Short mmCIF file of C-alpha atoms in Angstrom, two decimals:
data_model
loop_
_atom_site.label_atom_id
_atom_site.label_comp_id
_atom_site.label_asym_id
_atom_site.label_seq_id
_atom_site.Cartn_x
_atom_site.Cartn_y
_atom_site.Cartn_z
CA UNK A 1 -3.76 -7.64 -11.34
CA UNK A 2 -5.49 -10.61 -9.69
CA UNK A 3 -3.44 -12.78 -7.32
CA UNK A 4 -4.00 -15.78 -9.58
CA UNK A 5 -2.34 -13.98 -12.48
CA UNK A 6 0.53 -12.80 -10.30
CA UNK A 7 1.42 -16.27 -9.09
CA UNK A 8 1.46 -17.61 -12.65
CA UNK A 9 4.56 -15.49 -13.25
CA UNK A 10 6.46 -18.03 -11.11
CA UNK A 11 6.20 -20.90 -13.58
CA UNK A 12 8.26 -23.59 -15.29
CA UNK A 13 9.45 -21.17 -17.99
CA UNK A 14 10.84 -18.86 -15.33
CA UNK A 15 12.48 -21.74 -13.45
CA UNK A 16 14.26 -22.85 -16.60
CA UNK A 17 15.37 -19.28 -17.29
CA UNK A 18 16.78 -18.92 -13.77
CA UNK A 19 18.59 -22.25 -14.10
CA UNK A 20 20.10 -21.19 -17.43
CA UNK A 21 21.37 -17.92 -16.00
CA UNK A 22 22.79 -19.66 -12.92
CA UNK A 23 24.68 -22.06 -15.17
CA UNK A 24 25.95 -19.12 -17.23
CA UNK A 25 27.55 -17.49 -14.19
CA UNK A 26 28.30 -20.69 -12.27
CA UNK A 27 28.88 -23.64 -14.64
CA UNK A 28 28.72 -26.18 -11.79
CA UNK A 29 25.03 -25.37 -11.23
CA UNK A 30 23.01 -28.61 -11.51
CA UNK A 31 19.97 -27.63 -13.58
CA UNK A 32 18.40 -31.10 -13.42
CA UNK A 33 18.68 -31.23 -9.64
CA UNK A 34 17.15 -27.75 -9.36
CA UNK A 35 14.18 -28.48 -11.60
CA UNK A 36 13.36 -31.84 -10.05
CA UNK A 37 12.64 -30.07 -6.77
CA UNK A 38 9.43 -28.70 -8.31
CA UNK A 39 7.01 -31.56 -8.09
CA UNK A 40 3.36 -31.86 -9.01
CA UNK A 41 2.11 -29.77 -6.07
CA UNK A 42 3.91 -26.62 -7.24
CA UNK A 43 0.95 -25.49 -9.36
CA UNK A 44 -1.29 -25.55 -6.27
CA UNK A 45 0.95 -23.18 -4.30
CA UNK A 46 0.06 -19.52 -3.82
CA UNK A 47 2.38 -16.72 -4.90
CA UNK A 48 4.37 -16.35 -1.67
CA UNK A 49 4.70 -20.11 -1.33
CA UNK A 50 6.04 -20.39 -4.89
CA UNK A 51 8.58 -17.64 -4.23
CA UNK A 52 9.68 -19.27 -0.96
CA UNK A 53 9.99 -22.73 -2.55
CA UNK A 54 11.98 -21.42 -5.51
CA UNK A 55 14.35 -19.43 -3.30
CA UNK A 56 14.97 -22.40 -1.03
CA UNK A 57 15.60 -24.80 -3.92
CA UNK A 58 17.85 -22.30 -5.67
CA UNK A 59 20.08 -21.86 -2.62
CA UNK A 60 20.23 -25.59 -1.91
CA UNK A 61 21.15 -26.38 -5.51
CA UNK A 62 23.94 -23.79 -5.52
CA UNK A 63 25.31 -25.53 -2.42
CA UNK A 64 27.70 -22.68 -1.69
CA UNK A 65 28.47 -20.63 1.43
CA UNK A 66 26.04 -17.72 1.71
CA UNK A 67 28.48 -15.04 0.56
CA UNK A 68 29.54 -17.06 -2.50
CA UNK A 69 25.92 -17.81 -3.35
CA UNK A 70 25.15 -14.07 -3.31
CA UNK A 71 28.12 -13.44 -5.60
CA UNK A 72 26.55 -15.81 -8.16
CA UNK A 73 23.01 -14.52 -7.73
CA UNK A 74 23.89 -10.84 -8.12
CA UNK A 75 24.52 -11.03 -11.89
CA UNK A 76 21.71 -13.58 -12.28
CA UNK A 77 19.20 -11.23 -10.63
CA UNK A 78 19.92 -8.46 -13.15
CA UNK A 79 17.97 -10.49 -15.74
CA UNK A 80 14.75 -10.74 -13.68
CA UNK A 81 12.51 -7.86 -12.63
CA UNK A 82 9.07 -7.49 -11.07
CA UNK A 83 7.50 -10.48 -9.29
CA UNK A 84 10.12 -13.00 -10.56
CA UNK A 85 12.80 -10.80 -9.04
CA UNK A 86 11.31 -11.35 -5.56
CA UNK A 87 13.04 -14.75 -5.51
CA UNK A 88 16.56 -13.39 -4.99
CA UNK A 89 15.87 -11.22 -1.92
CA UNK A 90 13.93 -14.16 -0.52
CA UNK A 91 17.13 -16.24 -0.64
CA UNK A 92 18.70 -13.60 1.59
CA UNK A 93 15.73 -13.53 3.97
CA UNK A 94 15.81 -17.32 4.37
CA UNK A 95 19.53 -17.97 4.57
CA UNK A 96 21.36 -14.71 5.35
CA UNK A 97 20.04 -13.70 8.74
CA UNK A 98 23.26 -14.75 10.48
CA UNK A 99 25.42 -12.63 8.14
CA UNK A 100 23.83 -9.16 8.06
CA UNK A 101 26.76 -7.36 6.40
CA UNK A 102 26.72 -9.62 3.35
CA UNK A 103 22.91 -9.83 3.40
CA UNK A 104 22.26 -6.07 3.41
CA UNK A 105 24.74 -5.55 0.59
CA UNK A 106 22.96 -8.24 -1.45
CA UNK A 107 19.50 -6.78 -0.71
CA UNK A 108 20.71 -3.40 -1.91
CA UNK A 109 21.81 -4.98 -5.19
CA UNK A 110 18.67 -7.07 -5.72
CA UNK A 111 16.29 -4.17 -5.07
CA UNK A 112 17.65 -2.33 -8.11
CA UNK A 113 16.00 -4.91 -10.39
CA UNK A 114 12.88 -5.77 -8.38
CA UNK A 115 12.39 -4.95 -4.67
CA UNK A 116 13.85 -6.09 -1.35
CA UNK A 117 11.14 -4.38 0.71
CA UNK A 118 9.79 -7.67 2.10
CA UNK A 119 13.09 -9.48 2.58
CA UNK A 120 14.68 -6.68 4.61
CA UNK A 121 12.09 -6.80 7.37
CA UNK A 122 13.58 -9.75 9.30
CA UNK A 123 16.83 -7.77 9.45
CA UNK A 124 15.02 -4.73 10.87
CA UNK A 125 13.61 -7.02 13.53
CA UNK A 126 16.91 -8.77 14.33
CA UNK A 127 19.35 -5.89 13.77
CA UNK A 128 17.29 -2.69 14.01
CA UNK A 129 20.16 -0.22 14.48
CA UNK A 130 22.44 -1.67 11.82
CA UNK A 131 19.67 -2.08 9.27
CA UNK A 132 18.11 1.34 9.77
CA UNK A 133 21.58 2.91 9.61
CA UNK A 134 22.09 1.21 6.25
CA UNK A 135 18.69 2.44 5.07
CA UNK A 136 19.69 5.96 6.08
CA UNK A 137 22.70 5.60 3.78
CA UNK A 138 20.48 4.31 0.96
CA UNK A 139 18.29 7.38 1.38
CA UNK A 140 21.20 9.40 -0.09
CA UNK A 141 21.85 6.97 -2.98
CA UNK A 142 21.80 8.07 -6.62
CA UNK A 143 19.67 5.04 -7.52
CA UNK A 144 15.97 5.73 -6.86
CA UNK A 145 15.30 2.02 -6.21
CA UNK A 146 17.66 2.16 -3.23
CA UNK A 147 16.08 5.36 -1.97
CA UNK A 148 12.64 3.80 -2.21
CA UNK A 149 13.85 0.71 -0.32
CA UNK A 150 15.00 3.02 2.45
CA UNK A 151 11.40 4.15 2.92
CA UNK A 152 9.31 1.20 1.75
CA UNK A 153 11.27 -1.44 3.64
CA UNK A 154 10.62 0.16 7.04
CA UNK A 155 6.88 0.81 6.60
CA UNK A 156 5.35 -0.43 9.86
CA UNK A 157 2.29 -1.89 8.10
CA UNK A 158 3.60 -2.82 4.65
CA UNK A 159 0.91 -4.81 2.75
CA UNK A 160 2.03 -8.42 2.15
CA UNK A 161 4.93 -7.80 4.55
CA UNK A 162 5.53 -8.78 8.16
CA UNK A 163 4.26 -6.07 10.50
CA UNK A 164 7.06 -4.26 12.34
CA UNK A 165 5.49 -4.16 15.81
CA UNK A 166 8.33 -2.22 17.42
CA UNK A 167 8.03 0.57 14.84
CA UNK A 168 4.26 0.54 15.20
CA UNK A 169 4.78 1.39 18.87
CA UNK A 170 7.53 3.96 18.21
CA UNK A 171 8.21 5.10 14.66
CA UNK A 172 10.72 7.79 15.62
CA UNK A 173 13.70 5.75 14.29
CA UNK A 174 12.14 5.97 10.79
CA UNK A 175 11.86 9.76 10.75
CA UNK A 176 15.51 10.58 9.88
CA UNK A 177 15.13 8.43 6.75
CA UNK A 178 11.91 10.14 5.72
CA UNK A 179 13.41 13.58 6.39
CA UNK A 180 16.05 12.87 3.75
CA UNK A 181 13.37 11.86 1.23
CA UNK A 182 10.68 14.47 1.85
CA UNK A 183 11.45 16.34 -1.42
CA UNK A 184 12.85 13.44 -3.45
CA UNK A 185 12.84 14.08 -7.22
CA UNK A 186 11.26 10.65 -7.88
CA UNK A 187 7.49 10.24 -7.58
CA UNK A 188 8.21 6.53 -6.96
CA UNK A 189 10.09 7.48 -3.80
CA UNK A 190 7.76 10.26 -2.66
CA UNK A 191 4.76 7.93 -2.87
CA UNK A 192 6.59 5.47 -0.63
CA UNK A 193 7.32 8.22 1.91
CA UNK A 194 3.64 9.17 1.96
CA UNK A 195 2.56 5.55 2.38
CA UNK A 196 5.05 5.07 5.21
CA UNK A 197 3.66 8.11 7.02
CA UNK A 198 0.11 6.91 6.41
CA UNK A 199 1.08 3.61 8.07
CA UNK A 200 2.50 5.50 11.06
CA UNK A 201 -0.62 7.67 11.34
CA UNK A 202 -2.73 4.59 12.10
CA UNK A 203 -0.81 4.00 15.33
CA UNK A 204 0.80 7.36 16.15
CA UNK A 205 -1.31 10.13 14.59
CA UNK A 206 0.24 12.85 16.75
CA UNK A 207 3.72 12.04 15.48
CA UNK A 208 2.66 12.36 11.84
CA UNK A 209 0.62 15.52 12.43
CA UNK A 210 3.56 17.21 14.15
CA UNK A 211 5.87 16.23 11.28
CA UNK A 212 3.34 17.41 8.68
CA UNK A 213 3.08 20.80 10.38
CA UNK A 214 6.87 21.14 10.21
CA UNK A 215 7.06 20.05 6.57
CA UNK A 216 4.12 22.05 5.24
CA UNK A 217 5.20 24.70 2.75
CA UNK A 218 8.66 23.21 2.24
CA UNK A 219 7.95 22.47 -1.44
CA UNK A 220 5.14 21.36 -3.74
CA UNK A 221 6.57 17.83 -3.65
CA UNK A 222 6.55 17.76 0.14
CA UNK A 223 3.04 19.22 0.33
CA UNK A 224 1.83 16.38 -1.91
CA UNK A 225 3.47 13.85 0.42
CA UNK A 226 1.74 15.41 3.43
CA UNK A 227 -1.69 15.33 1.80
CA UNK A 228 -1.32 11.71 0.73
CA UNK A 229 0.17 10.75 4.10
CA UNK A 230 -2.83 12.11 6.01
CA UNK A 231 -5.46 10.46 3.83
CA UNK A 232 -6.52 8.00 6.54
CA UNK A 233 -6.81 10.73 9.18
CA UNK A 234 -8.74 12.92 6.73
CA UNK A 235 -11.14 10.06 5.99
CA UNK A 236 -11.62 9.64 9.72
CA UNK A 237 -12.41 13.39 9.86
CA UNK A 238 -9.58 14.02 12.30
CA UNK A 239 -9.93 17.65 13.40
CA UNK A 240 -6.18 18.45 13.45
CA UNK A 241 -5.64 16.95 10.00
CA UNK A 242 -8.54 18.95 8.58
CA UNK A 243 -7.33 22.15 10.25
CA UNK A 244 -3.85 21.64 8.79
CA UNK A 245 -5.34 22.04 5.31
CA UNK A 246 -7.58 24.94 6.25
CA UNK A 247 -10.91 23.11 6.30
CA UNK A 248 -13.28 25.05 8.55
CA UNK A 249 -16.93 24.50 9.36
CA UNK A 250 -18.73 26.39 6.59
CA UNK A 251 -21.87 28.47 7.11
CA UNK A 252 -24.22 26.93 4.56
CA UNK A 253 -27.38 24.92 4.07
CA UNK A 254 -27.09 21.42 2.70
CA UNK A 255 -29.65 18.91 1.45
CA UNK A 256 -29.24 15.27 0.50
CA UNK A 257 -31.97 13.57 -1.54
CA UNK A 258 -32.38 10.06 -2.95
CA UNK A 259 -34.11 9.08 -6.18
CA UNK A 260 -35.63 6.18 -4.28
CA UNK A 261 -35.66 4.96 -0.71
CA UNK A 262 -35.18 1.39 -1.95
CA UNK A 263 -32.51 -0.07 -4.22
CA UNK A 264 -31.99 -3.62 -5.43
CA UNK A 265 -28.74 -5.56 -5.25
CA UNK A 266 -26.74 -4.91 -8.41
CA UNK A 267 -28.45 -1.58 -9.04
CA UNK A 268 -27.21 1.97 -8.33
CA UNK A 269 -28.27 4.23 -5.50
CA UNK A 270 -28.82 7.64 -7.14
CA UNK A 271 -28.57 10.74 -4.96
CA UNK A 272 -28.23 14.52 -5.17
CA UNK A 273 -26.40 17.05 -2.99
CA UNK A 274 -27.31 20.72 -2.93
CA UNK A 275 -25.39 23.43 -1.06
CA UNK A 276 -26.45 27.06 -0.60
CA UNK A 277 -24.84 30.01 1.17
CA UNK A 278 -25.04 33.80 1.34
CA UNK A 279 -21.41 34.01 0.20
CA UNK A 280 -18.99 31.96 -1.92
CA UNK A 281 -18.90 28.43 -0.53
CA UNK A 282 -15.11 28.54 -0.22
CA UNK A 283 -12.75 25.65 0.44
CA UNK A 284 -14.72 22.41 0.56
CA UNK A 285 -14.01 18.76 1.20
CA UNK A 286 -17.22 16.85 0.49
CA UNK A 287 -17.60 13.19 1.35
CA UNK A 288 -20.45 10.76 1.50
CA UNK A 289 -20.51 7.74 3.75
CA UNK A 290 -22.69 4.66 3.76
CA UNK A 291 -23.56 2.64 6.82
CA UNK A 292 -23.73 -0.81 5.24
CA UNK A 293 -25.76 -3.60 6.77
CA UNK A 294 -23.40 -6.42 7.73
CA UNK A 295 -23.83 -10.17 7.43
CA UNK A 296 -24.43 -10.54 11.15
CA UNK A 297 -26.19 -7.23 11.69
CA UNK A 298 -23.01 -5.25 12.29
CA UNK A 299 -22.89 -1.82 10.63
CA UNK A 300 -19.90 -1.04 8.40
CA UNK A 301 -19.16 2.66 7.86
CA UNK A 302 -17.39 3.40 4.58
CA UNK A 303 -16.35 6.89 3.38
CA UNK A 304 -16.14 8.03 -0.27
CA UNK A 305 -14.90 11.36 -1.58
CA UNK A 306 -17.27 13.59 -3.54
CA UNK A 307 -15.34 16.79 -4.14
CA UNK A 308 -12.32 18.69 -2.90
CA UNK A 309 -11.78 22.22 -4.18
CA UNK A 310 -12.48 25.90 -3.57
CA UNK A 311 -15.95 26.86 -4.81
CA UNK A 312 -16.33 30.53 -5.70
CA UNK A 313 -20.12 30.38 -6.23
CA UNK A 314 -22.73 30.52 -3.43
CA UNK A 315 -24.50 27.37 -4.71
CA UNK A 316 -23.43 23.88 -5.72
CA UNK A 317 -25.36 20.89 -7.02
CA UNK A 318 -23.95 17.39 -7.43
CA UNK A 319 -25.42 14.13 -8.68
CA UNK A 320 -23.74 10.87 -7.76
CA UNK A 321 -24.46 7.16 -7.55
CA UNK A 322 -23.19 4.08 -5.76
CA UNK A 323 -23.68 0.69 -7.39
CA UNK A 324 -24.35 -2.27 -5.11
CA UNK A 325 -22.15 -4.83 -6.85
CA UNK A 326 -20.07 -7.22 -4.76
CA UNK A 327 -16.28 -6.95 -4.99
CA UNK A 328 -13.42 -8.94 -3.54
CA UNK A 329 -12.96 -6.33 -0.81
CA UNK A 330 -16.61 -5.49 -0.18
CA UNK A 331 -19.74 -7.63 0.08
CA UNK A 332 -23.26 -6.26 0.28
CA UNK A 333 -26.14 -7.58 2.34
CA UNK A 334 -29.84 -6.67 2.17
CA UNK A 335 -31.28 -4.58 4.94
CA UNK A 336 -31.51 -1.00 6.21
CA UNK A 337 -28.70 1.36 5.19
CA UNK A 338 -27.92 5.01 5.86
CA UNK A 339 -26.36 7.61 3.55
CA UNK A 340 -24.49 10.55 5.14
CA UNK A 341 -23.09 13.82 3.80
CA UNK A 342 -19.99 15.32 5.43
CA UNK A 343 -18.63 18.79 4.65
CA UNK A 344 -15.13 19.63 5.91
CA UNK A 345 -15.39 16.76 8.35
CA UNK A 346 -18.77 17.79 9.79
CA UNK A 347 -22.04 15.86 9.34
CA UNK A 348 -24.65 17.92 7.45
CA UNK A 349 -27.34 15.53 6.23
CA UNK A 350 -28.44 11.89 6.27
CA UNK A 351 -30.98 9.76 4.46
CA UNK A 352 -32.08 6.17 5.15
CA UNK A 353 -32.69 3.61 2.42
CA UNK A 354 -33.32 -0.12 2.09
CA UNK A 355 -31.17 -2.51 0.07
CA UNK A 356 -33.29 -5.33 -1.29
CA UNK A 357 -32.23 -8.67 -2.79
CA UNK A 358 -31.99 -8.83 -6.56
CA UNK A 359 -35.13 -9.97 -8.33
CA UNK A 360 -34.90 -13.61 -9.35
CA UNK A 361 -35.10 -14.15 -13.10
#
């Protein structure tokens, strides 16, 4: 969902609904005072700014000590999930940092209806031992939202979240939490564990590889976590990561051919891959990579997966295409490009081509 659509979930209808629920559980809540805090510039705010503003105004309107405010907001929060539910943990992040016992209890409650993964990060920074100990307890909880918070909240590189620099340097305090969750029955939780390990692998690959070697074969659920956790290292063709999954350098001949050595912006690059061997091709991880011309002449190397399976035949032919259409995360620029074929992490073939501007109508 586009960011513009996400932020529109924090709107006047939601503010009125929150005010009504606050008044239900705390009759002294001043709805008019709460709503008047949202002036004409609210519509221009981005998502995080809207959440921050709403949380701040909500707490100020309640005008209660932090613990009493949490007691009101706990039942209120049960009526709001998803993005709107981010507001309640944000109250804790803004106003509860001096009272970690009350704050962590509230974050555990709020996460069951939305997520406290962003709001808990200041507490990890300020009170690392206490907070991680609480997350270790949550890792044993019956509620899968709490178990996910135990993993997701301590991701060193959580998207949208504050980076946890200390854990980027040494992620070992996270590992006892992930150990408890390595065969969790919930895919929601297991995916978080894999993403946490993938974060760690970007700064401490040896730590993740050693853990993956210990975990491998524990269960199908754990093996899935390992594979997903090592996706960045596999894309980087890390030799230890490839060896962990049994990818060896195959004895085969490979060719890479293009339909045309030139392609126009907006059009697809069509290419074919052909593999031949004297024996079954075996376990293969095929990737293609493009060296994109950058805006300032810098080359950008991007890897895409072609195939990952065991091939029992001695030959394999594939046809693929890449369309040169700009996206939010990737822009294309005319100039010389290079297409590469990698098999089990090893380069086997390359082909140059030229990206040309689109024809003017």
